[in-house]
Coordinates of C-alpha atoms in Angstrom, one line a residue:
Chain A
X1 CA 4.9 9.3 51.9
X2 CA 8.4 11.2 50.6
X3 CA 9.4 11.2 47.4
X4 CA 11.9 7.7 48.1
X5 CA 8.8 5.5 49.6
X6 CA 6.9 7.5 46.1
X7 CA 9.7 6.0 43.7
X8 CA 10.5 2.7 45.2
X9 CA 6.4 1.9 45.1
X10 CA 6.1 3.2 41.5
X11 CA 9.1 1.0 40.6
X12 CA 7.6 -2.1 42.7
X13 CA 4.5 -1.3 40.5
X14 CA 5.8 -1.1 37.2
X15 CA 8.0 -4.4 38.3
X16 CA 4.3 -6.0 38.7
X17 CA 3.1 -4.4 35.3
X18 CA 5.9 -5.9 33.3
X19 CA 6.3 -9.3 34.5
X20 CA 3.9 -11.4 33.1
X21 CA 1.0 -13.6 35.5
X22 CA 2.2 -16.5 37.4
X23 CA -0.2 -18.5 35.6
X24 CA 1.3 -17.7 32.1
X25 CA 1.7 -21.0 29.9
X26 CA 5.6 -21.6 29.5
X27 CA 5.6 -20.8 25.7
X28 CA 4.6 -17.5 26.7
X29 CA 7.4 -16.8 29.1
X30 CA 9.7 -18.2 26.8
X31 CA 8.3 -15.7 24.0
X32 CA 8.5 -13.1 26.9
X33 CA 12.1 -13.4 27.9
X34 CA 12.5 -14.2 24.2
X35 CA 16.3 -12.8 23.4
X36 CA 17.8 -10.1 21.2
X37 CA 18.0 -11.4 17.4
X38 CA 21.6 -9.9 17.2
X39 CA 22.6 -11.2 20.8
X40 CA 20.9 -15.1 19.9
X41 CA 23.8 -17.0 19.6
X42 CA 23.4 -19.8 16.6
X43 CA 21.8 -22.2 19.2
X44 CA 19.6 -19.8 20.9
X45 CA 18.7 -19.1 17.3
X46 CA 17.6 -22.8 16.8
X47 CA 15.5 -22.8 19.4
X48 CA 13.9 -20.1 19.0
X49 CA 12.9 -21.1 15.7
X50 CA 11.5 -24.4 17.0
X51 CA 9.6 -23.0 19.4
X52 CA 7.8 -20.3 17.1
X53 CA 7.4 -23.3 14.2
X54 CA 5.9 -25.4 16.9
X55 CA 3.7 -22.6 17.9
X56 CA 2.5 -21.8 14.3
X57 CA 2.0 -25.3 13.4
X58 CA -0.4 -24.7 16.8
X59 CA -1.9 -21.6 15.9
X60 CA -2.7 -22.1 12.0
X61 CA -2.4 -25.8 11.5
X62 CA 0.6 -25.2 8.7
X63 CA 4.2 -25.9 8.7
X64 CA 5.4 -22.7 8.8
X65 CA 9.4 -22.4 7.8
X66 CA 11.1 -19.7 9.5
X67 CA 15.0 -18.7 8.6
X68 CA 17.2 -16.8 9.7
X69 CA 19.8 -16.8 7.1
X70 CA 22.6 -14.8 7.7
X71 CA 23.6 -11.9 5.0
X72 CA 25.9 -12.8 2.0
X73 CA 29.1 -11.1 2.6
X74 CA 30.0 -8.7 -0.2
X75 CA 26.2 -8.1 -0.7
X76 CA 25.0 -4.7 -0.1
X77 CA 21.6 -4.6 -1.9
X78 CA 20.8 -2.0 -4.3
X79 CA 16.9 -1.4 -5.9
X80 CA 16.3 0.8 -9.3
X81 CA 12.7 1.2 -10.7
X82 CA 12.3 2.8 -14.0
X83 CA 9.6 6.1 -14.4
X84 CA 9.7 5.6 -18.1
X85 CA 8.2 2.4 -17.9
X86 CA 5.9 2.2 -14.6
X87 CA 2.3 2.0 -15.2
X88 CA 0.8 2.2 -11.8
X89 CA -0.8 -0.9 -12.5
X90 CA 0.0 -2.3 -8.7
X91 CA 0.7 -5.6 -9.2
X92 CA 3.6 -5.1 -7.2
X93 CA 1.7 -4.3 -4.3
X94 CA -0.4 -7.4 -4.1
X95 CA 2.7 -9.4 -5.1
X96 CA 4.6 -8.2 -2.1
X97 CA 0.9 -8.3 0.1
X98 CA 1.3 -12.4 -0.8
X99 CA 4.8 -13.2 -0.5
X100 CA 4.8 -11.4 2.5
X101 CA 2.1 -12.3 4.2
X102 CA 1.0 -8.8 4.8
X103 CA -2.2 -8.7 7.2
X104 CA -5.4 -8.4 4.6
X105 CA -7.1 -6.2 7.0
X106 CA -8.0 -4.5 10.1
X107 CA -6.0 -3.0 9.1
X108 CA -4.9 -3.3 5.8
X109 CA -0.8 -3.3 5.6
X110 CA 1.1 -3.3 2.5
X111 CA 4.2 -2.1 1.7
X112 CA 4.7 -0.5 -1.4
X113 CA 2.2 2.7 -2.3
X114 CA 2.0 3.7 -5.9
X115 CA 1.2 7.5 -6.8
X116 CA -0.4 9.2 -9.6
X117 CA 0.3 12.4 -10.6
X118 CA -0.7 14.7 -13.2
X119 CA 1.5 15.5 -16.1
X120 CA 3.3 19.1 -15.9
X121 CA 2.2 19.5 -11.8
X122 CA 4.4 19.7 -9.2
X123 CA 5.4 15.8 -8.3
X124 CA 8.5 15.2 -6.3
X125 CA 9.5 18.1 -4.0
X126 CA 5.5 17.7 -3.0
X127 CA 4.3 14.0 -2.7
X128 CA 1.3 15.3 -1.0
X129 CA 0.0 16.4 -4.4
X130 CA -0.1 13.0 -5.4
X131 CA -3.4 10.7 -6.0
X132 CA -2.9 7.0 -4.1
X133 CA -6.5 6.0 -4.6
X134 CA -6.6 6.2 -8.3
X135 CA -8.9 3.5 -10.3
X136 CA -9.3 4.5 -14.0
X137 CA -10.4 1.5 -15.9
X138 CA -7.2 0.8 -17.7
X139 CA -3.5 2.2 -16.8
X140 CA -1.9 4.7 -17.7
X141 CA -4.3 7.0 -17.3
X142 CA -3.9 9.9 -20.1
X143 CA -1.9 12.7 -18.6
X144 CA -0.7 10.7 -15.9
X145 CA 2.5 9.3 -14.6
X146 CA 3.1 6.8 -12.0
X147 CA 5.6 6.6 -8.8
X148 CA 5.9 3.5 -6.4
X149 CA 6.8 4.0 -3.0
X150 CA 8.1 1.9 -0.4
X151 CA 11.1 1.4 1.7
X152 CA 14.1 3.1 0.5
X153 CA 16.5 1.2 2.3
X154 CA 18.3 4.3 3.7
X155 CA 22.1 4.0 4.6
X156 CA 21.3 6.6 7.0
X157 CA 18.1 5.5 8.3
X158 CA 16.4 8.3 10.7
X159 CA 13.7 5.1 11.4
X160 CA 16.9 3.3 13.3
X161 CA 18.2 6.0 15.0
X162 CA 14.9 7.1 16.8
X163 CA 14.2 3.6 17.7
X164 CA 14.9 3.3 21.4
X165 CA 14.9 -0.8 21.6
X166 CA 17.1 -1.5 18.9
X167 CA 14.3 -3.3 17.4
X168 CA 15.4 -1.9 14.1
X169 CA 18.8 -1.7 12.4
X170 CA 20.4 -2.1 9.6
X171 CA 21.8 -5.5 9.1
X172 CA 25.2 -6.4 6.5
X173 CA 23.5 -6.3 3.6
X174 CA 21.8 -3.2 3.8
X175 CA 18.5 -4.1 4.4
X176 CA 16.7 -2.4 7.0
X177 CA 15.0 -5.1 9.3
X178 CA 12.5 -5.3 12.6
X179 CA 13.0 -7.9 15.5
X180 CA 9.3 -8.1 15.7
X181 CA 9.6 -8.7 19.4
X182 CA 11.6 -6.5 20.2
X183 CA 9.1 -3.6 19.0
X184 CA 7.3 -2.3 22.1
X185 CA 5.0 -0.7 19.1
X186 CA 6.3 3.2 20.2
X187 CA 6.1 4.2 16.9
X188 CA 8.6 6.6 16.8
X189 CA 10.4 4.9 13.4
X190 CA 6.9 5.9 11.6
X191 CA 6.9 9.3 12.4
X192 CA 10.6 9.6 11.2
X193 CA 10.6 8.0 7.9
X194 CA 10.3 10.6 5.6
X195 CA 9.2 8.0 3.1
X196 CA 5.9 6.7 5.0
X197 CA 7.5 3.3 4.6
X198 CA 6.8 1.9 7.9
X199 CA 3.4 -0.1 9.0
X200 CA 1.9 -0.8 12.2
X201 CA -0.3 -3.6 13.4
X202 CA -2.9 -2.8 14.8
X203 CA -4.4 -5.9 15.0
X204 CA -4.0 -9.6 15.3
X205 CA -2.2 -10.1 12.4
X206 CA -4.8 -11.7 9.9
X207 CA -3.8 -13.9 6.5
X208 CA -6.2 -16.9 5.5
X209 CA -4.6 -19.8 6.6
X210 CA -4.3 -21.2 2.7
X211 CA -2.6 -18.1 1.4
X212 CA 0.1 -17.8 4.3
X213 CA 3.2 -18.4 2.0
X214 CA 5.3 -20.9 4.5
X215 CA 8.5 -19.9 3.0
X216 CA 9.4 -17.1 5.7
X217 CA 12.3 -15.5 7.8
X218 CA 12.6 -14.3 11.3
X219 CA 13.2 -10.9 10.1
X220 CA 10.9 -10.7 7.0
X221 CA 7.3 -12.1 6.7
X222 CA 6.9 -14.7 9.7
X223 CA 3.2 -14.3 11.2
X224 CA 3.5 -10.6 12.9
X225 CA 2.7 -9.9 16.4
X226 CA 0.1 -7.2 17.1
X227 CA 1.4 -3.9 18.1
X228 CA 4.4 -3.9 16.7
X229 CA 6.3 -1.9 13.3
X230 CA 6.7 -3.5 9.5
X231 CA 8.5 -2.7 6.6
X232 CA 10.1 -4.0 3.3
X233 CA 13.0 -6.0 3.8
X234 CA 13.3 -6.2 0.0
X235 CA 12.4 -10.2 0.5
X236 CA 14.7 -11.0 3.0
X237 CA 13.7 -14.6 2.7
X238 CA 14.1 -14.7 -1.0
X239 CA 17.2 -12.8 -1.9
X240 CA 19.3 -13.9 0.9
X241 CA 18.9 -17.4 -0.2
X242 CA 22.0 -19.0 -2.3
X243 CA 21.4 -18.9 -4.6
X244 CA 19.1 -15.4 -4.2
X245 CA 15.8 -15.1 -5.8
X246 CA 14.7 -11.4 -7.0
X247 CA 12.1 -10.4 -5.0
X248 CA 8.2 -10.3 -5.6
X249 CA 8.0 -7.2 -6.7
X250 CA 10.6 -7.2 -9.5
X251 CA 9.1 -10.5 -10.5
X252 CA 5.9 -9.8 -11.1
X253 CA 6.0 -6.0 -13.1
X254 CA 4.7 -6.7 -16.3
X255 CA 6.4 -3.2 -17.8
X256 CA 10.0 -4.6 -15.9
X257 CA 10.4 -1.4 -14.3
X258 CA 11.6 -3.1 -11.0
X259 CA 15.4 -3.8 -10.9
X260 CA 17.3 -5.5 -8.3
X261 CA 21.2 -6.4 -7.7
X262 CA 24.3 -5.9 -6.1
X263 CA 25.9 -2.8 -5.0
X264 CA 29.0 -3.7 -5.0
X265 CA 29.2 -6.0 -8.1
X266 CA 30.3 -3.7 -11.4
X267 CA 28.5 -5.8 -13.5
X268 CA 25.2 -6.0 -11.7
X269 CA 22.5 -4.0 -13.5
X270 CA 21.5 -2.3 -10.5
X271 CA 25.1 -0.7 -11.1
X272 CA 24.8 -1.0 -15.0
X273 CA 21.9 1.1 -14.4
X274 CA 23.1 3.9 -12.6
X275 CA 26.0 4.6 -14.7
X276 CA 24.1 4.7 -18.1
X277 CA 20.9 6.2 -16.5
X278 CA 20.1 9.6 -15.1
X279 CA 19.1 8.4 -11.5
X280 CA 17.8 9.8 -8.7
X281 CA 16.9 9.3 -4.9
X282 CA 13.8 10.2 -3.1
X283 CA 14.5 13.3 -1.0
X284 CA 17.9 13.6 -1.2
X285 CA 18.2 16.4 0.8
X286 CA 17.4 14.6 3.8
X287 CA 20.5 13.1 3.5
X288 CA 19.4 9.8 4.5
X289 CA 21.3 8.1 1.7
X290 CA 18.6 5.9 0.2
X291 CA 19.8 2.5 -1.9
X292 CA 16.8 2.8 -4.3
X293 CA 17.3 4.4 -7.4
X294 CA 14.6 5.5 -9.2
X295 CA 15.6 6.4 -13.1
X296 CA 14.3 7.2 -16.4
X297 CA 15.2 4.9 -19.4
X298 CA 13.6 7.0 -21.6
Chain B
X1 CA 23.0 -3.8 24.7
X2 CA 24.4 -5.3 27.7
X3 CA 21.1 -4.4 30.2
X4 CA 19.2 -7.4 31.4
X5 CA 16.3 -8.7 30.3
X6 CA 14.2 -7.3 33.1
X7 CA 16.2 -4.0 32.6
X8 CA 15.4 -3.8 29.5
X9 CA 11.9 -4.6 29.9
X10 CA 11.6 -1.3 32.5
X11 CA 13.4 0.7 30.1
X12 CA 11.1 -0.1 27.7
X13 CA 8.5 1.2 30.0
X14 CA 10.4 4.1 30.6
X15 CA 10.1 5.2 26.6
X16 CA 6.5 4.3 26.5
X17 CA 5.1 6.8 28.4
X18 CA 6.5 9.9 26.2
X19 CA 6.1 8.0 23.6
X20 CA 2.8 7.9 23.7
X21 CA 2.7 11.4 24.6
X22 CA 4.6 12.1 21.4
X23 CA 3.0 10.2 19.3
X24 CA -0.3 11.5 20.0
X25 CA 1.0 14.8 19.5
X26 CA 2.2 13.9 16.2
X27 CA -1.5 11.9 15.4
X28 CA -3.2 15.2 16.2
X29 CA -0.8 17.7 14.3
X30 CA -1.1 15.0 11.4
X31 CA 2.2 14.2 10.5
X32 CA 2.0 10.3 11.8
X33 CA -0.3 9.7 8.3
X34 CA 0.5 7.0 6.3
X35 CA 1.4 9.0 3.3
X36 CA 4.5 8.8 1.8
X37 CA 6.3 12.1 2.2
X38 CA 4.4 13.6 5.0
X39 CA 7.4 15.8 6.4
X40 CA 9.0 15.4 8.9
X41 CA 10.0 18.1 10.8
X42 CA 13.4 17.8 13.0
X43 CA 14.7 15.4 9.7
X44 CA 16.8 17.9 9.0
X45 CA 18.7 18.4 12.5
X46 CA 18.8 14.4 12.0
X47 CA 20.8 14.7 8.9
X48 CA 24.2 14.1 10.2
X49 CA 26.4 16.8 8.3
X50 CA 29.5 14.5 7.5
X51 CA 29.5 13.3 4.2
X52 CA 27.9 10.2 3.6
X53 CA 29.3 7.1 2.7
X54 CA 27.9 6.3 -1.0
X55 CA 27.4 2.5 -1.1
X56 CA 28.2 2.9 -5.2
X57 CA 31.8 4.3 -5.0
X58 CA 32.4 1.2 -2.6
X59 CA 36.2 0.4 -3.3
X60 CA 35.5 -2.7 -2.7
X61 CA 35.9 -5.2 -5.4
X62 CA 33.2 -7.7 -6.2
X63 CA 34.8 -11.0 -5.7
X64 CA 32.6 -12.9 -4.0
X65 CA 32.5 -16.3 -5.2
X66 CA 28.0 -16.1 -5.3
X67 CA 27.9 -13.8 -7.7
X68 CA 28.3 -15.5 -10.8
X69 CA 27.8 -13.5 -14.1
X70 CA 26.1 -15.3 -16.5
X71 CA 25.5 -12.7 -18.9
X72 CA 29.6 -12.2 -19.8
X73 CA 31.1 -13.7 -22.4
X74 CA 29.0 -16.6 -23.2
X75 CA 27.4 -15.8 -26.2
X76 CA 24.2 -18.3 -27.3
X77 CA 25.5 -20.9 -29.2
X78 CA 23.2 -20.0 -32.7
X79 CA 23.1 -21.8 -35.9
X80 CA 24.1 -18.1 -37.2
X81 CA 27.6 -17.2 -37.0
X82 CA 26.9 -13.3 -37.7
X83 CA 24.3 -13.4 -35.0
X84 CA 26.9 -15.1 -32.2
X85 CA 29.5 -12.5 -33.6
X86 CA 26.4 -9.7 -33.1
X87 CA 27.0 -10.8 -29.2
X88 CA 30.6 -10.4 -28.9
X89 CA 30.7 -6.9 -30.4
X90 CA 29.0 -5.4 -27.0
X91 CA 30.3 -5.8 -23.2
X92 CA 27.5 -8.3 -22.9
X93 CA 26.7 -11.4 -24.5
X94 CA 23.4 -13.0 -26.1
X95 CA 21.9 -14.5 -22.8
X96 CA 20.8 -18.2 -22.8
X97 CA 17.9 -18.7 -21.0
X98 CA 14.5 -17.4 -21.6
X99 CA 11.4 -17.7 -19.8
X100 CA 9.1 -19.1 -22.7
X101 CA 8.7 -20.5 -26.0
X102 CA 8.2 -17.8 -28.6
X103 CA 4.6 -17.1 -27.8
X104 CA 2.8 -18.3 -31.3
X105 CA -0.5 -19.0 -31.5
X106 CA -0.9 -23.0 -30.9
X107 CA -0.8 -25.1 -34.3
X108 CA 0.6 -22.6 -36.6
X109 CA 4.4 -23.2 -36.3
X110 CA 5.4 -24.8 -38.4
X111 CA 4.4 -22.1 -41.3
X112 CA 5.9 -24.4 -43.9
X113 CA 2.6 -26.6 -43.2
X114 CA 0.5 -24.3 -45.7
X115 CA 3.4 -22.0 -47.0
X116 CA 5.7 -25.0 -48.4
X117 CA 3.0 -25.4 -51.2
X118 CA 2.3 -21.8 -51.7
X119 CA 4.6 -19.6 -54.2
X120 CA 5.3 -16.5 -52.5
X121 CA 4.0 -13.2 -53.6
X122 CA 6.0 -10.3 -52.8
X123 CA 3.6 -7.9 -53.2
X124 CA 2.0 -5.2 -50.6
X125 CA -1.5 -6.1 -50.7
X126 CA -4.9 -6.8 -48.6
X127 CA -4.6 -10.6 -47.3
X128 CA -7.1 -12.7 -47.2
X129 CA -5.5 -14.8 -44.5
X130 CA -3.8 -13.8 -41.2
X131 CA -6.7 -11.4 -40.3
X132 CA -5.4 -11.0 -37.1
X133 CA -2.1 -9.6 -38.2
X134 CA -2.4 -5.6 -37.8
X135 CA 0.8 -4.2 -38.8
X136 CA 0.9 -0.9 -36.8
X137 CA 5.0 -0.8 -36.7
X138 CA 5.7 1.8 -38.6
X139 CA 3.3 0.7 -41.9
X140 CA 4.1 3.0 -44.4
X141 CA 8.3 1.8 -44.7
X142 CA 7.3 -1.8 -43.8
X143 CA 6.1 -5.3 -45.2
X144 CA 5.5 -8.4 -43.7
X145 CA 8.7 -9.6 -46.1
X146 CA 10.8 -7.3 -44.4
X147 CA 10.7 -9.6 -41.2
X148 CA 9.5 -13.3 -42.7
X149 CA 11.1 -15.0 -45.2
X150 CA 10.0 -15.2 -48.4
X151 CA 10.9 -18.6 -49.2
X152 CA 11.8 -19.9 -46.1
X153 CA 8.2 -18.9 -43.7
X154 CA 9.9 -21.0 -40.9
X155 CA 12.4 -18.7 -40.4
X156 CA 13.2 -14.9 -39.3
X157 CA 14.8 -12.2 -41.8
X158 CA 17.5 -9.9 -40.8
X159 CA 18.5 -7.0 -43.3
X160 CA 21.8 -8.6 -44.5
X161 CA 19.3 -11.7 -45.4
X162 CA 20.4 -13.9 -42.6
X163 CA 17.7 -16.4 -41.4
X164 CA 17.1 -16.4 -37.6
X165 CA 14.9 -19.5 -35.9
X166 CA 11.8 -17.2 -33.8
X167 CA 13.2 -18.0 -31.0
X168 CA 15.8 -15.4 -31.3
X169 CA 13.5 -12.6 -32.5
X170 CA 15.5 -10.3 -30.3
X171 CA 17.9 -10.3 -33.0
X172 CA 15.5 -9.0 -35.5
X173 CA 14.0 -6.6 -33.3
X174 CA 17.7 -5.6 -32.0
X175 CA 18.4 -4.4 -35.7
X176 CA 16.3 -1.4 -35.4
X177 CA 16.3 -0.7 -31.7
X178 CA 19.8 -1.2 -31.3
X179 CA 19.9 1.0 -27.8
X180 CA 17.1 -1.1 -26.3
X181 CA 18.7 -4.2 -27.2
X182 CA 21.8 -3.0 -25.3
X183 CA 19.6 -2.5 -22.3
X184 CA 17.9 -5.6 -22.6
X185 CA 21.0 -7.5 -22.6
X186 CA 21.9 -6.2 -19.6
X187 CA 18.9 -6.6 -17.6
X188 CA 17.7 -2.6 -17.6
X189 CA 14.8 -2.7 -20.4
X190 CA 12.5 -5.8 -20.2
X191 CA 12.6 -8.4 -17.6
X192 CA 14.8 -11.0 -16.3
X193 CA 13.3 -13.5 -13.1
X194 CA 15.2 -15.8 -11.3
X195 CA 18.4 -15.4 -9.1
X196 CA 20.3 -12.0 -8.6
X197 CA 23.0 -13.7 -8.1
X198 CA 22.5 -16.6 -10.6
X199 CA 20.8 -17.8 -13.7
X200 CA 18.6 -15.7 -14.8
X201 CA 15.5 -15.9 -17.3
X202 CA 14.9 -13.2 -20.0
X203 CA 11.6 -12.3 -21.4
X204 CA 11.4 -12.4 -25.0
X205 CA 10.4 -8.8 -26.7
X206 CA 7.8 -10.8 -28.2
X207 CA 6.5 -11.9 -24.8
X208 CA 5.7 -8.2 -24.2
X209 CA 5.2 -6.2 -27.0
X210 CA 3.1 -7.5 -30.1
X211 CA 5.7 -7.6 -32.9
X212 CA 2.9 -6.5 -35.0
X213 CA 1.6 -4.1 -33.3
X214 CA 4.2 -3.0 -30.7
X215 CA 3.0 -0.3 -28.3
X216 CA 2.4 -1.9 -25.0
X217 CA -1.2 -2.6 -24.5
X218 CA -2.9 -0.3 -21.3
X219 CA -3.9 -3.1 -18.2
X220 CA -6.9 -3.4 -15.5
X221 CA -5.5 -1.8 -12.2
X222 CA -5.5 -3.9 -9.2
X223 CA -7.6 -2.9 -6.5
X224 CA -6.5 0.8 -4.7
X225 CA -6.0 0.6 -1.6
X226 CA -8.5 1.0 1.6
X227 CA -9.4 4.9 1.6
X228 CA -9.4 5.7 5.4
X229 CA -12.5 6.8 7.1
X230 CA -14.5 5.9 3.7
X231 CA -16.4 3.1 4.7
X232 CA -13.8 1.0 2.4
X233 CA -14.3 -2.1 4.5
X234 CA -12.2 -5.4 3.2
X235 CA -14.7 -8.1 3.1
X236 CA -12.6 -10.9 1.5
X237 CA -9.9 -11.7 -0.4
X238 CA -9.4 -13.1 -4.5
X239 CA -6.9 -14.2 -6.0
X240 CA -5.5 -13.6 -9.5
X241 CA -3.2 -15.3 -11.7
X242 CA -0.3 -12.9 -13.7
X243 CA 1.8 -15.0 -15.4
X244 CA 1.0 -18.5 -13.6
X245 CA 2.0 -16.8 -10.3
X246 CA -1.2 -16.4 -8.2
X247 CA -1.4 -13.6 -6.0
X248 CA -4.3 -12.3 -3.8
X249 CA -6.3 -9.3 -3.6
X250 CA -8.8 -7.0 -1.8
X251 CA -12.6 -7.3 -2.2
X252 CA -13.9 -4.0 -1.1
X253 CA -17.8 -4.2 0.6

């Protein structure tokens, strides 16, 4: 056998490896050949949607809503969350587990990871010195401060640029988002987000059927498929509504050190915010241009 | 992005491979852990070295017609003209909507049930009423007068003797913590929910801090969360309420 017969077999081969079983139920071709998001034209879009509603209503018994609502031009979102005030109390995180419809285990995913550190101790050029499995019996903890980490919404994002399916990108708005299937689960995005933003399903994806919140978008918490890459997408299906709804995490912070707005709009208090408050971004350095501010009000 | 569908789906194949490869070589080395700010090596030669758009120094004017403000210029219409004028001083007006009702302990508004028939008494002394009342606001300069009305327990005091309905405590407290109440106003200290880009509801100063006793008050943690390789194995879920919004939560074996 030369080298030629070698290639043209191994291609022939892989052919066989990637094209699903004859036997294959239609749905699951259609979810196969299923398109680009960006390249769905509004119809394809439609369909789509029909199908995977259908699917769900299948799969969990529940009319399961999924939009794809288009960014609000003139939007480009901006986050700022306020050190003076955090508390590391994490209701944010279970907030954002429930709107989102993050899986509750096997493994566990959420999104946002709050830190502890000690007063006076290096904090953050070295996040590695930080405590994420704290559990005093009341927050704060004496001698302790608290910092919430999630996706930072990069205007550089080194998790798009690695991706080699375009399964990730940054849309209008700002956010960064995930065509679910379009994520062949490489895992390259995780390893270069400097922020540890990004989460991978391992699993089936697994929410109790009555705590799915029904309210979701194609790009944001729709059921996820196993095996492929999650993030933040600052509530896509809330604030891209009209009009937008702040997202979980800003509503729920009982110290209000979660704030949420407009980029562009001067009067916003995301912008309010960073020009009366010392603000700063999350490695910097890295240049990856992050559009969540953290800041101190006090 | 032009490939075809079945193009696409060998190129795919032709990433996986090396990807695996990397990523296991990233798993071992341990930089592929789930903790924020494991660094990244080869970040840096990412970094492009042109400068970087800022998305705050955007030229671009906000004239969108969604974004409505509904903070400018509309001060609350208040019984009180020097409170509305109190508004109009600042770049942001007295918002209108709030979240709750003054949060008073059920049955005792109206005061004036019991203090219409009472003659006031000025003086700083031990109550024998209101036991649940611990002034811890700075004591020593302070007395319950300084806030309630004297003659009028229905109603709020400011320092220029102004009466304020409790439902615009803010005022009161805005008196002394005049930088605050600039923040507030705009959004930055406390809490508005709603729309970004639409009404939104305030939280009352009351609804957070205790105006008696006004240091906020430590909470409970929510659950950390699973501690890998630790036997931290979820076994259900709860759910709990914050604020009427119920949201759900680990239970750990």
């Amino acid at each position: 056998m030369d080298r030629r017969d070698f290639l043209k077999g191994a291609a022939i081969g892989m052919a066989a490896i990637a094209i699903p079983p004859v036997n294959a139920s239609a749905s699951y071709l259609e979810t196969f050949f299923q398109k680009y998001y960006r390249e769905m034209t509004p119809e394809d879009k439609k369909k789509v949607v029909e199908r995977l509603e259908k699917e769900y209503r299948e799969k969990y018994h529940k009319d399961i809503r999924v939009k794809t609502t288009e960014a609000i031009p003139g939007v480009l979102y901006g986050y700022g969350l306020d050190l003076s005030r955090c508390i590391g109390c994490r209701r944010c995180v279970y907030a954002c587990v429930t709107e989102n419809n993050l899986s509750r285990s096997n493994p566990q995913i959420q999104y946002i990871t709050v830190l502890q550190f000690k007063n006076g101790e290096k904090w953050v050029t070295d996040l590695e010195e930080s405590e994420k499995y704290y559990n005093p019996e009341t927050v704060p903890a004496p001698d302790h401060f608290y910092m919430p980490v999630q996706c930072q919404q990069c205007e550089d994002p080194p998790c798009v640029r690695v991706c080699p399916t375009q399964a990730t990108y940054k849309a209008e708005d700002g956010i960064v988002v995930v065509d679910y299937n379009w994520c062949i689960g490489c895992r390259y995005c995780m390893a270069a987000c400097p922020y540890g933003a990004r989460k991978f399903n391992w699993g089936e994806w697994n929410v109790p059927t009555d705590q799915i919140n029904t309210n979701t978008h194609y790009l944001g918490n729709r059921p996820k498929i196993k095996g492929s890459v999650e993030k933040c997408t600052f509530c896509i299906q809330r604030v891209r509504e009209v009009p937008g709804r702040y997202t979980a995490c800003v509503e729920i912070c009982p110290v209000g050190a979660r704030k949420f707005g407009n980029l562009l709009d001067p009067a916003s208090e995301i912008r309010l915010l960073i020009e009366t408050k010392r603000v700063f971004r999350l490695k910097e350095e890295l240049n990856t241009n992050p559009k969540f501010y953290y800041f101190f009000s006090l | 992005m032009k490939k075809t569908v079945i193009g696409k789906r060998l190129t795919m194949f032709s990433v996986v491979m090396p990807a695996v490869i990397l990523v296991f070589f990233l798993t071992i080395t341990g930089r592929a852990e789930e903790k924020p700010g494991a660094p990244v090596p080869g970040n840096h030669s990412q970094a492009s070295p042109q400068a970087v758009p800022q998305p705050t120094a955007s030229p671009q004017p906000a004239n969108q017609p969604n974004v409505s403000k509904p903070l400018s210029a509309t001060p609350q219409q208040t019984d009180n003209a020097n409170a509305a004028d109190a508004g109009k001083e600042t770049r942001f007006g007295i918002p209108k909507f709030f979240t709750t009702k003054p949060p008073l302990t059920p049955g005792i508004f109206p005061c004036s049930q019991c203090h219409a028939a009472m003659t006031p008494n000025k003086q700083r002394r031990e109550l024998g009423f209101h036991q649940d009342v611990v002034l811890n606001h700075a004591t020593k300069q302070r007395w319950c007068l300084d806030c309630h009305d004297a003659n009028d327990r229905d109603k709020l005091k400011l320092a220029n003797g102004d009466l304020i309905p409790f439902t615009e405590s803010y005022f009161l407290c805005g008196q002394c913590h005049g930088n605050i109440f600039r923040d507030w106003k705009t959004g930055i200290h406390g809490k508005r929910i709603g729309y970004w880009n639409g009404e939104k509801q305030y939280y009352l100063c009351v609804n957070c801090h205790n105006q008696h006793s006004p240091k906020f008050q430590p909470l409970k943690p929510l659950p950390m969360p699973a501690r890998p390789h630790s036997g931290d194995v979820v076994k259900g879920t709860t759910s709990v309420d914050i604020e009427g919004k119920k949201i759900y939560i680990p239970v750990y074996k």
